[in-house]
Coordinates of C-alpha atoms in Angstrom, one line a residue:
X135 CA -31.0 -19.8 14.0
X136 CA -28.6 -20.1 16.9
X137 CA -25.0 -20.6 16.0
X138 CA -23.5 -23.8 16.8
X139 CA -20.2 -24.3 19.4
X140 CA -17.4 -24.3 17.4
X141 CA -14.2 -25.8 18.2
X142 CA -11.4 -23.8 15.9
X143 CA -11.2 -25.9 12.8
X144 CA -7.8 -27.0 12.0
X145 CA -7.5 -27.4 8.1
X146 CA -8.5 -23.7 7.0
X147 CA -9.3 -22.3 10.4
X148 CA -6.5 -21.9 12.4
X149 CA -5.9 -18.3 13.2
X150 CA -2.8 -16.5 12.2
X151 CA -1.1 -14.9 15.1
X152 CA -1.8 -11.4 13.6
X153 CA -5.5 -12.5 13.9
X154 CA -4.9 -13.6 17.6
X155 CA -3.3 -10.2 18.3
X156 CA -6.8 -8.5 16.8
X157 CA -8.9 -10.9 18.8
X158 CA -6.7 -10.3 21.9
X159 CA -8.7 -7.4 22.7
X160 CA -11.9 -9.4 23.5
X161 CA -10.4 -12.7 24.0
X162 CA -7.5 -13.6 26.4
X163 CA -4.5 -15.2 24.4
X164 CA -5.0 -18.1 26.8
X165 CA -8.7 -18.5 25.7
X166 CA -7.8 -18.6 22.0
X167 CA -4.8 -20.8 22.4
X168 CA -6.9 -23.2 24.4
X169 CA -9.7 -23.3 21.6
X170 CA -6.7 -23.6 19.0
X171 CA -5.5 -26.8 21.1
X172 CA -8.9 -28.5 20.5
X173 CA -8.6 -28.9 16.9
X174 CA -4.9 -29.1 16.7
X175 CA -4.8 -31.9 19.0
X176 CA -8.0 -33.5 16.9
X177 CA -5.9 -33.2 13.8
X178 CA -2.7 -34.6 15.0
X179 CA -4.4 -37.5 16.7
X180 CA -6.4 -38.4 13.6
X181 CA -3.0 -38.2 11.5
X182 CA -1.0 -40.4 14.2
X183 CA -3.6 -43.3 13.3
X184 CA -3.1 -42.9 9.8
X185 CA -0.4 -45.0 8.0
X186 CA -0.3 -42.7 5.1
X187 CA 1.0 -39.9 7.2
X188 CA 4.6 -39.7 8.1
X189 CA 5.2 -39.2 11.7
X190 CA 8.0 -36.3 11.1
X191 CA 5.0 -34.2 9.7
X192 CA 3.2 -34.6 13.0
X193 CA 6.0 -33.8 15.2
X194 CA 6.9 -30.7 13.1
X195 CA 3.5 -29.3 13.8
X196 CA 3.2 -30.4 17.3
X197 CA 6.6 -28.6 17.9
X198 CA 5.5 -25.3 16.2
X199 CA 2.1 -25.5 18.1
X200 CA 4.2 -26.0 21.4
X201 CA 6.4 -22.9 20.4
X202 CA 3.1 -20.8 20.2
X203 CA 2.4 -21.8 23.7
X204 CA 5.8 -21.1 25.0
X205 CA 5.8 -17.6 23.2
X206 CA 2.5 -16.3 24.2
X207 CA 1.6 -18.1 27.6
X208 CA 3.7 -17.2 30.3
X209 CA 1.7 -18.8 33.6
X210 CA 2.4 -22.4 33.9
X211 CA -1.0 -23.3 35.2
X212 CA -2.2 -21.7 31.8
X213 CA 0.2 -23.7 29.8
X214 CA -0.7 -26.7 31.5
X215 CA -4.3 -26.3 30.9
X216 CA -3.9 -25.8 27.1
X217 CA -1.4 -29.0 26.9
X218 CA -4.3 -30.8 28.7
X219 CA -6.8 -29.8 26.1
X220 CA -4.3 -30.4 23.2
X221 CA -3.8 -34.3 25.0
X222 CA -7.3 -35.1 25.2
X223 CA -8.1 -34.3 21.9
X224 CA -5.2 -36.1 20.5
X225 CA -7.0 -39.3 21.7
X226 CA -10.4 -37.8 20.3
X227 CA -8.8 -37.7 16.9
X228 CA -7.3 -41.2 17.0
X229 CA -10.9 -42.5 18.0
X230 CA -12.3 -40.4 15.1
X231 CA -10.2 -42.7 12.5
X232 CA -10.7 -45.9 14.3
X233 CA -14.3 -45.4 14.9
X234 CA -14.9 -44.6 11.1
X235 CA -16.0 -41.1 11.7
X236 CA -13.5 -40.0 9.4
X237 CA -10.8 -41.4 6.8
X238 CA -7.3 -41.0 6.4
X239 CA -7.9 -39.0 2.9
X240 CA -9.8 -36.3 4.7
X241 CA -7.3 -36.0 7.4
X242 CA -4.4 -35.9 5.0
X243 CA -6.1 -32.8 3.3
X244 CA -6.7 -31.1 6.9
X245 CA -3.2 -31.9 7.9
X246 CA -1.8 -30.1 4.8
X247 CA -3.6 -26.8 5.6
X248 CA -2.7 -26.9 9.3
X249 CA 0.9 -27.0 8.3
X250 CA 0.5 -23.9 6.2
X251 CA -1.5 -22.3 9.0
X252 CA 0.9 -23.2 11.9
X253 CA 3.9 -22.3 9.7
X254 CA 2.6 -18.7 9.0
X255 CA 1.4 -18.3 12.6
X256 CA 5.0 -19.2 13.8
X257 CA 6.3 -16.6 11.2
X258 CA 3.8 -14.0 12.5
X259 CA 4.7 -14.6 16.0
X260 CA 8.4 -13.9 15.3
X261 CA 7.9 -10.9 13.0
X262 CA 4.8 -9.4 14.9
X263 CA 4.6 -10.4 18.5
X264 CA 1.2 -10.8 20.1
X265 CA -0.1 -7.3 21.4
X266 CA -1.4 -7.5 25.2
X267 CA -4.9 -7.7 25.7
X268 CA -5.2 -4.2 27.3
X269 CA -3.4 -2.3 24.5
X270 CA -5.6 0.3 23.2
X271 CA -3.8 1.1 19.9
X272 CA -5.9 1.0 16.8
X273 CA -6.4 -2.5 15.5
X274 CA -5.1 -2.7 11.7
X275 CA -7.3 -3.8 9.0
X276 CA -7.3 -7.6 8.2
X277 CA -4.8 -8.4 5.3
X278 CA -7.3 -9.3 2.4
X279 CA -4.4 -10.8 0.5
X280 CA -3.4 -13.2 3.1
X281 CA -6.9 -14.5 3.7
X282 CA -8.8 -14.0 0.5
X283 CA -8.5 -17.6 -0.5
X284 CA -10.2 -19.0 2.8
X285 CA -13.7 -17.2 4.0
X286 CA -13.2 -19.3 7.3
X287 CA -9.4 -17.8 7.8
X288 CA -10.6 -14.3 6.9
X289 CA -13.3 -14.6 9.9
X290 CA -10.7 -15.9 12.3
X291 CA -8.4 -13.2 11.3
X292 CA -11.0 -10.7 12.5
X293 CA -11.0 -12.5 15.8
X294 CA -14.0 -14.4 15.6
X295 CA -13.4 -18.3 15.7
X296 CA -16.8 -19.1 14.6
X297 CA -18.7 -21.0 11.6
X298 CA -22.1 -20.9 10.8
X299 CA -23.9 -24.7 10.7
X300 CA -27.3 -25.9 11.8
X301 CA -28.0 -26.5 15.4
X302 CA -27.3 -30.2 16.8
X303 CA -30.6 -31.9 16.5
X304 CA -31.7 -35.0 18.6
X305 CA -34.7 -37.1 18.1
X306 CA -36.1 -40.6 19.6
X307 CA -36.0 -42.5 22.7
X308 CA -37.5 -41.0 25.9
X309 CA -35.0 -43.1 27.9
X310 CA -31.9 -41.4 26.5
X311 CA -33.4 -38.1 25.8
X312 CA -35.2 -37.4 29.0
X313 CA -31.8 -37.0 31.2
X314 CA -28.9 -38.4 29.9
X315 CA -28.5 -36.6 26.4
X316 CA -29.2 -33.3 28.2
X317 CA -26.6 -34.0 30.8
X318 CA -23.9 -34.9 28.2
X319 CA -24.9 -31.7 26.2
X320 CA -24.2 -29.8 29.2
X321 CA -21.0 -31.2 29.9
X322 CA -20.0 -31.1 26.3
X323 CA -20.6 -27.3 26.1
X324 CA -18.5 -26.7 29.3
X325 CA -15.8 -28.8 27.9
X326 CA -15.6 -26.4 25.1
X327 CA -15.2 -23.5 27.0
X328 CA -18.9 -22.3 27.1
X329 CA -19.6 -20.2 30.2
X330 CA -23.5 -19.2 29.9
X331 CA -25.9 -22.2 29.5
X332 CA -29.5 -21.6 28.9
X333 CA -32.1 -24.2 28.9
X334 CA -35.8 -24.5 28.1
X335 CA -38.7 -27.2 27.4
X336 CA -40.4 -25.9 24.5
X337 CA -42.8 -28.9 24.6
X338 CA -43.9 -32.1 25.8
X339 CA -40.7 -34.4 25.9
X340 CA -38.4 -31.7 24.6
X341 CA -35.5 -29.9 25.6
X342 CA -33.3 -27.3 24.2
X343 CA -30.1 -25.8 25.1
X344 CA -28.1 -22.7 24.3
X345 CA -24.6 -22.4 25.4
X346 CA -22.2 -19.2 25.1
X347 CA -18.8 -18.1 25.9
X348 CA -15.5 -16.4 25.0
X349 CA -14.6 -19.2 22.5
X350 CA -17.8 -21.2 21.8
X351 CA -21.6 -20.9 21.1
X352 CA -23.8 -23.9 20.7
X353 CA -27.3 -24.8 20.6
X354 CA -29.0 -28.1 20.6
X355 CA -32.6 -29.4 20.7
X356 CA -33.8 -32.8 21.9
X357 CA -37.1 -34.5 21.2
X358 CA -37.8 -37.7 23.1
X359 CA -41.0 -39.0 21.8
X360 CA -40.0 -42.8 21.5
X361 CA -37.5 -44.6 19.6
X362 CA -39.5 -45.2 16.5
X363 CA -39.6 -41.5 16.3
X364 CA -36.0 -41.3 15.7
X365 CA -36.2 -43.1 12.1
X366 CA -39.1 -40.9 11.2
X367 CA -37.0 -37.6 12.0
X368 CA -33.9 -39.1 10.3
X369 CA -36.0 -40.0 7.3
X370 CA -37.6 -36.4 7.2
X371 CA -33.8 -34.6 7.8
X372 CA -35.4 -33.4 11.0
X373 CA -32.7 -34.7 13.3
X374 CA -29.0 -35.1 12.9
X375 CA -28.9 -37.9 15.7
X376 CA -31.5 -40.8 16.3
X377 CA -31.8 -42.0 19.9
X378 CA -33.0 -45.6 20.4
X379 CA -33.4 -47.7 23.3
X380 CA -33.6 -50.7 21.1
X381 CA -31.5 -51.9 18.1
X382 CA -32.7 -50.4 14.9
X383 CA -34.6 -53.0 12.7
X384 CA -33.5 -54.4 9.3
X385 CA -36.9 -52.6 7.9
X386 CA -35.8 -49.3 9.5
X387 CA -32.2 -49.7 8.1
X388 CA -33.5 -50.4 4.7
X389 CA -35.7 -47.3 4.7
X390 CA -32.7 -45.1 5.7
X391 CA -30.4 -46.6 3.0
X392 CA -33.1 -45.7 0.2
X393 CA -32.3 -41.9 1.1
X394 CA -28.6 -42.4 1.1
X395 CA -28.2 -42.3 5.0
X396 CA -25.8 -45.4 4.7
X397 CA -26.2 -48.7 6.6
X398 CA -27.4 -47.5 9.9
X399 CA -26.4 -50.5 12.0
X400 CA -22.8 -50.5 10.7
X401 CA -19.6 -49.3 12.1
X402 CA -19.3 -45.7 12.4
X403 CA -23.2 -45.2 12.2
X404 CA -24.4 -47.1 15.3
X405 CA -23.1 -46.2 18.6
X406 CA -23.9 -47.6 21.9
X407 CA -23.5 -44.6 24.3
X408 CA -24.7 -46.6 27.7
X409 CA -26.4 -49.4 28.9
X410 CA -29.4 -49.5 31.1
X411 CA -30.4 -51.9 33.7
X412 CA -33.3 -52.1 36.1
X413 CA -33.6 -53.4 39.7
X414 CA -36.7 -55.4 40.8
X415 CA -36.8 -54.6 44.9
X416 CA -38.9 -55.7 47.8
X417 CA -39.1 -54.8 51.4
X418 CA -36.1 -56.1 53.3
X419 CA -38.3 -58.4 55.3
X420 CA -39.6 -60.2 52.4
X421 CA -38.5 -63.6 52.4
X422 CA -38.6 -63.8 48.5
X423 CA -34.9 -63.6 47.3
X424 CA -35.2 -64.6 43.5
X425 CA -38.2 -64.1 40.7
X426 CA -38.1 -65.0 37.5
X427 CA -39.1 -62.8 34.2
X428 CA -42.6 -64.6 34.1
X429 CA -43.2 -64.0 37.8
X430 CA -42.3 -60.4 37.5
X431 CA -44.6 -60.1 34.7
X432 CA -47.3 -61.7 36.3
X433 CA -46.9 -59.7 39.5
X434 CA -47.1 -56.4 37.5
X435 CA -49.9 -57.4 35.3
X436 CA -52.0 -58.3 38.1
X437 CA -51.9 -62.2 37.1
X438 CA -50.2 -63.1 40.3
X439 CA -51.6 -61.4 43.5
X440 CA -50.4 -62.8 46.7
X441 CA -47.0 -63.4 47.9
X442 CA -47.9 -67.0 48.9
X443 CA -48.0 -67.8 45.2
X444 CA -44.4 -67.2 44.8
X445 CA -43.1 -68.8 48.2
X446 CA -43.6 -65.7 50.4
X447 CA -45.5 -64.9 53.1
X448 CA -49.4 -64.7 52.4
X449 CA -50.3 -61.1 51.9
X450 CA -51.7 -59.2 49.0
X451 CA -48.9 -57.8 46.6
X452 CA -48.8 -54.1 46.5
X453 CA -47.1 -53.0 43.0
X454 CA -45.2 -49.8 42.8
X455 CA -44.1 -48.4 39.4
X456 CA -42.6 -45.2 37.6
X457 CA -44.9 -43.0 35.8
X458 CA -45.6 -43.2 32.1
X459 CA -43.3 -40.2 31.3
X460 CA -40.3 -42.1 32.7
X461 CA -37.6 -43.6 30.8
X462 CA -37.3 -46.3 33.4
X463 CA -41.0 -47.3 32.8
X464 CA -40.2 -47.7 29.2
X465 CA -37.4 -49.9 29.8
X466 CA -39.3 -52.0 32.2
X467 CA -42.4 -52.1 29.9
X468 CA -40.0 -53.3 26.9
X469 CA -38.2 -55.8 28.7
X470 CA -40.6 -57.4 31.1
X471 CA -44.3 -56.6 30.5
X472 CA -44.1 -56.4 26.5
X473 CA -47.8 -56.5 25.4
X474 CA -49.2 -56.7 29.0
X475 CA -50.8 -54.0 30.7
X476 CA -49.7 -52.8 34.2
X477 CA -52.1 -53.7 37.0
X478 CA -54.7 -50.8 37.5
X479 CA -53.8 -50.9 41.1
X480 CA -50.4 -49.9 41.0
X481 CA -49.1 -46.5 42.7
X482 CA -47.4 -44.8 40.2
X483 CA -44.3 -42.3 41.1
X484 CA -42.5 -39.6 39.1
X485 CA -39.5 -40.0 41.4
X486 CA -37.5 -43.2 41.8
X487 CA -36.4 -42.3 45.2
X488 CA -40.0 -42.0 46.4
X489 CA -40.7 -45.4 44.8
X490 CA -38.0 -47.1 46.5
X491 CA -38.6 -45.5 49.9
X492 CA -42.6 -46.3 49.4
X493 CA -41.4 -50.2 48.9
X494 CA -38.9 -50.0 51.7
X495 CA -41.6 -49.0 54.0
X496 CA -44.2 -51.7 52.7
X497 CA -43.9 -55.3 53.7
X498 CA -45.9 -56.4 50.7
X499 CA -44.5 -53.8 48.1
X500 CA -42.6 -54.7 45.0
X501 CA -41.2 -52.1 42.6
X502 CA -38.5 -51.3 40.1
X503 CA -36.1 -48.3 39.5
X504 CA -32.6 -47.8 38.0
X505 CA -29.4 -49.2 39.7
X506 CA -28.9 -45.9 41.6
X507 CA -32.0 -46.1 43.8
X508 CA -32.1 -49.2 45.5
X509 CA -31.8 -47.2 49.1
X510 CA -33.3 -49.1 51.8
X511 CA -35.2 -51.8 49.8
X512 CA -33.7 -55.1 49.0
X513 CA -33.2 -56.1 45.3
X514 CA -34.2 -59.8 44.0
X515 CA -32.2 -62.1 41.5
X516 CA -33.6 -62.3 38.3
X517 CA -33.9 -65.9 37.0
X518 CA -34.3 -67.2 33.3
X519 CA -36.6 -69.9 31.9
X520 CA -33.5 -72.2 31.6
X521 CA -32.4 -72.0 35.4
X522 CA -29.6 -69.2 35.0
X523 CA -29.9 -66.8 37.9
X524 CA -28.4 -63.1 38.1
X525 CA -27.9 -61.2 41.1
X526 CA -28.4 -57.4 40.0
X527 CA -25.0 -55.5 39.7
X528 CA -23.4 -53.1 37.3
X529 CA -21.1 -55.5 36.3
X530 CA -23.8 -58.1 35.2
X531 CA -25.3 -55.2 33.1
X532 CA -21.9 -54.3 31.5
X533 CA -21.2 -57.8 30.3
X534 CA -24.9 -57.8 29.3
X535 CA -25.6 -61.0 31.1
X536 CA -28.2 -59.6 33.5
X537 CA -31.8 -60.2 31.9
X538 CA -33.1 -56.6 32.6
X539 CA -30.3 -54.7 30.8
X540 CA -30.2 -53.2 27.3
X541 CA -28.1 -51.0 25.1
X542 CA -28.8 -47.5 24.3
X543 CA -28.2 -46.3 20.8
X544 CA -27.1 -43.1 18.8
X545 CA -27.5 -43.3 14.8
X546 CA -25.8 -40.9 12.7
X547 CA -25.6 -40.7 8.9
X548 CA -22.2 -41.8 6.9
X549 CA -21.9 -38.6 5.2
X550 CA -23.1 -36.0 8.0
X551 CA -22.3 -32.5 7.1
X552 CA -22.6 -31.2 10.4
X553 CA -19.1 -31.7 11.9
X554 CA -20.5 -31.4 15.6
X555 CA -22.2 -34.6 15.2
X556 CA -19.0 -36.5 15.1
X557 CA -17.3 -34.4 17.7
X558 CA -20.4 -34.9 20.2
X559 CA -20.6 -38.8 19.4
X560 CA -16.8 -39.1 20.3
X561 CA -17.4 -37.0 23.2
X562 CA -20.3 -39.1 24.6
X563 CA -18.1 -42.1 24.2
X564 CA -15.1 -40.6 26.1
X565 CA -14.1 -41.3 29.8
X566 CA -15.4 -38.2 31.2
X567 CA -18.9 -38.6 29.7
X568 CA -19.2 -42.1 30.5
X569 CA -18.7 -41.2 34.2
X570 CA -21.5 -38.6 33.9
X571 CA -23.5 -41.9 32.5
X572 CA -23.2 -43.6 35.8
X573 CA -24.1 -40.4 37.6
X574 CA -27.4 -40.2 35.9
X575 CA -28.3 -43.7 36.9
X576 CA -27.3 -45.7 33.8
X577 CA -24.4 -47.9 33.4
X578 CA -21.3 -46.9 31.7
X579 CA -19.1 -48.6 29.2
X580 CA -16.0 -48.2 31.3
X581 CA -14.2 -51.5 31.8
X582 CA -14.3 -53.1 35.2
X583 CA -12.7 -56.1 36.8
X584 CA -14.9 -58.6 38.7
X585 CA -14.5 -59.8 42.1
X586 CA -13.4 -63.3 42.9
X587 CA -16.8 -63.8 44.1
X588 CA -18.2 -63.2 40.8
X589 CA -15.9 -65.8 39.5
X590 CA -17.3 -68.2 42.0
X591 CA -21.0 -67.4 41.3
X592 CA -20.2 -67.9 37.5
X593 CA -18.7 -71.2 37.6
X594 CA -21.8 -72.3 39.7
X595 CA -24.4 -71.2 37.6
X596 CA -26.9 -74.1 37.2
X597 CA -27.8 -73.9 33.4
X598 CA -29.3 -76.9 32.2
X599 CA -27.3 -77.1 29.1
X600 CA -23.7 -76.6 30.0
X601 CA -22.5 -77.6 26.4
X602 CA -19.7 -80.1 25.9
X603 CA -18.7 -81.6 29.4
X604 CA -15.0 -81.6 28.7
X605 CA -14.7 -78.1 27.3
X606 CA -16.9 -76.7 30.4
X607 CA -14.7 -78.6 32.9
X608 CA -11.6 -77.0 30.9
X609 CA -13.2 -73.7 31.2
X610 CA -14.0 -74.1 35.1
X611 CA -10.4 -75.2 35.9
X612 CA -8.9 -72.1 33.8
X613 CA -11.5 -69.5 34.9
X614 CA -11.1 -70.3 38.6
X615 CA -7.6 -69.0 38.4
X616 CA -8.5 -65.4 37.4
X617 CA -10.9 -62.6 37.2
X618 CA -13.0 -61.5 34.3
X619 CA -13.1 -58.0 32.8
X620 CA -16.6 -56.6 31.8
X621 CA -15.8 -56.2 28.3
X622 CA -17.5 -59.1 26.4
X623 CA -17.1 -59.0 22.6
X624 CA -20.0 -59.7 20.6
X625 CA -20.8 -60.0 16.8
X626 CA -23.1 -58.6 14.1
X627 CA -26.0 -60.9 13.6
X628 CA -25.2 -63.4 11.0
X629 CA -21.8 -62.3 10.7
X630 CA -18.2 -62.8 11.7
X631 CA -17.6 -59.0 12.4
X632 CA -17.6 -57.2 15.7
X633 CA -20.7 -55.2 16.5
X634 CA -20.7 -51.5 17.2
X635 CA -20.0 -51.7 20.8
X636 CA -17.2 -54.1 20.4
X637 CA -15.4 -52.1 18.0
X638 CA -15.0 -49.5 20.4
X639 CA -14.4 -51.8 23.1
X640 CA -11.0 -52.9 21.3
X641 CA -9.8 -49.4 22.3
X642 CA -11.1 -49.5 25.7
X643 CA -9.4 -52.8 26.2
X644 CA -6.3 -51.5 24.8
X645 CA -6.4 -48.1 26.9
X646 CA -7.2 -50.4 30.1
X647 CA -4.2 -52.6 29.5
X648 CA -1.8 -49.3 28.7
X649 CA -3.1 -47.6 32.0
X650 CA -1.5 -50.4 33.9
X651 CA -4.6 -51.7 35.6
X652 CA -4.1 -55.3 34.5
X653 CA -0.9 -55.0 36.7
X654 CA 1.1 -57.0 34.3
X655 CA -0.9 -60.0 34.3
X656 CA -2.0 -62.0 31.3
X657 CA -4.8 -61.4 29.1
X658 CA -6.9 -64.3 28.0
X659 CA -9.7 -64.2 25.3
X660 CA -12.1 -67.2 25.7
X661 CA -14.7 -67.7 22.7
X662 CA -18.1 -69.2 23.0
X663 CA -21.0 -70.0 20.7
X664 CA -24.5 -71.1 21.2
X665 CA -25.8 -74.5 21.3
X666 CA -26.8 -75.0 17.7
X667 CA -24.7 -77.2 15.7
X668 CA -22.2 -80.2 16.3
X669 CA -19.8 -79.8 19.5
X670 CA -17.0 -79.9 17.1
X671 CA -18.6 -77.0 14.8
X672 CA -19.3 -75.0 17.9
X673 CA -15.8 -75.3 19.2
X674 CA -14.4 -74.2 15.9
X675 CA -16.8 -71.2 15.6
X676 CA -15.8 -70.0 19.2
X677 CA -12.2 -70.3 18.3
X678 CA -12.6 -68.3 15.3
X679 CA -14.5 -65.5 17.2
X680 CA -11.6 -65.4 19.9
X681 CA -9.0 -65.1 17.2
X682 CA -10.9 -62.1 15.3
X683 CA -10.6 -60.3 18.8
X684 CA -7.0 -61.4 19.3
X685 CA -6.2 -60.0 15.6
X686 CA -7.9 -56.5 16.5
X687 CA -6.1 -56.3 19.7
X688 CA -2.7 -57.1 18.4
X689 CA -3.2 -53.9 16.0
X690 CA -3.4 -51.9 19.2
X691 CA -0.1 -53.7 20.6
X692 CA -2.1 -55.8 23.1
X693 CA -1.1 -59.6 22.8
X694 CA -3.2 -61.8 24.5
X695 CA -1.6 -64.9 26.0
X696 CA -4.2 -67.3 25.7
X697 CA -6.7 -67.5 22.7
X698 CA -9.3 -70.4 23.0
X699 CA -12.4 -71.6 22.0
X700 CA -15.0 -73.5 24.2
X701 CA -17.9 -74.1 22.1
X702 CA -21.3 -73.8 23.8
X703 CA -19.8 -74.3 27.2
X704 CA -21.1 -72.1 30.1
X705 CA -23.8 -70.2 28.6
X706 CA -25.1 -66.8 30.0
X707 CA -28.4 -66.9 28.3
X708 CA -30.9 -69.4 27.4
X709 CA -30.7 -70.8 23.9
X710 CA -34.1 -71.2 23.2
X711 CA -34.8 -67.8 21.6
X712 CA -32.9 -65.6 19.2
X713 CA -31.8 -63.0 22.0
X714 CA -30.4 -65.7 23.9
X715 CA -28.5 -67.3 21.1
X716 CA -27.0 -63.7 20.2
X717 CA -25.7 -63.4 23.9
X718 CA -24.2 -66.7 23.8
X719 CA -22.0 -65.8 20.8
X720 CA -19.4 -64.1 22.5
X721 CA -15.8 -63.4 23.5
X722 CA -15.0 -63.1 27.2
X723 CA -11.8 -61.2 28.5
X724 CA -10.4 -62.9 31.9
X725 CA -7.0 -61.6 33.4
X726 CA -4.6 -64.2 34.9

């Protein structure tokens, strides 16, 4: 079995300086210390998020690691690179704790062993300076007495920062597994220092990767046979990570709980790694600018065949669609067609670019693709049954108000022994990985401020039910003076707890504020409810939701200036179905 990519494991795995000296014949001091920076930063970052660990202990280890860099690295650019890796993993470590992927008791144990390892490394560096990489004198045998208590440390003393664990295995959604996860795996491997990446497609809808380098070995397999197969593979222990382009069902959660998987849809086990949005587009000369979800389903199933039936010029509708292997097709089928079949006359395309160009050149054409592939066609707005109309935009997908949008999930066990699982999940949620999400045609979770045009359009949404008129008027007056942030907090179904995306969004919002992107402006948390219940009850519920978010933000030193509830005012979805009710139970973030 291929060996896994290994970030040197602090807590039993920090190489002593004599070991680094031995390794320096095959690996440069820079490569070794850069690899060490990953785990030193990770452990110290986790420790800094734990209240049971004194800051003085963290500072002492950080100072000692800094001295190792100063002692053995002479080139400024190499020292800067090591410190950048260290700083990045400080953040990863903090989020491992806040995201529930590790606990402070485990962090305390890792920190204790890291203290011993760093102290011994500094001592060894003083008494036995590291030999140059080109020193050809014989390498002394490892000191068995020094490393006998720790097999991992013994291996490291021999100059091989590796450990033997199973390959990282993914199973489930084609939408996620076809392109997104492979791209994230490539970036993950390169970030860890892998130089050579070998890829293969061993079977239909399957992908494998092997990455090797001076300080890393890594292998992964991805089986993309549909979201339902994620649960099957997890139940059989054939996968470490389940990929699903829909929320896991309560029955699936129950089945996994019976084998000790934990609460699959709970914090730390369910992870939203990206959002998916579909454009529906026509020829630029087509007079149609808006279609309802019912209209689109009727067109693509063949129930409506002429543009005159939809207010356009008479002409036979020519349908263009992605092929059956496409994750885009999977999304469209789930959100639009559902149980209907695609019209037999549809032209099928493997390439979104070619499909979009075909529609752009056909006055009677209509097609769909991801947000990255509009090209020369014209996107139409999507109208809901209750009168809400949404123009397609990445912002509307990020707020999850655009009707043709959905979350993409990863599911992991609550007692995962493969350490790479947690590290990959944290990487996939990092800013660098989220930029790659945008690059693959999906929509990232990175926060974004709206334009003033959005505010005007939002306040003009002609929903039939605006809730309490007084609350709606108050919302309009307040929102008209600000802009909205794309982060929208939602809650677990039937509970007052933040859902899995919202828990992560607390950190994203705090980071956004700390970065200075709000330019000193005030943060307002505006809570909303669905339309069930009395206006007074809905107003109280929406206030409670806003307070839940405010409390979590204050723990990250973000103090909202306004925390208010507006009940069922200004709905963003129809209250006539469960999906719409869930979307309307939310807390919006506005900046004034």
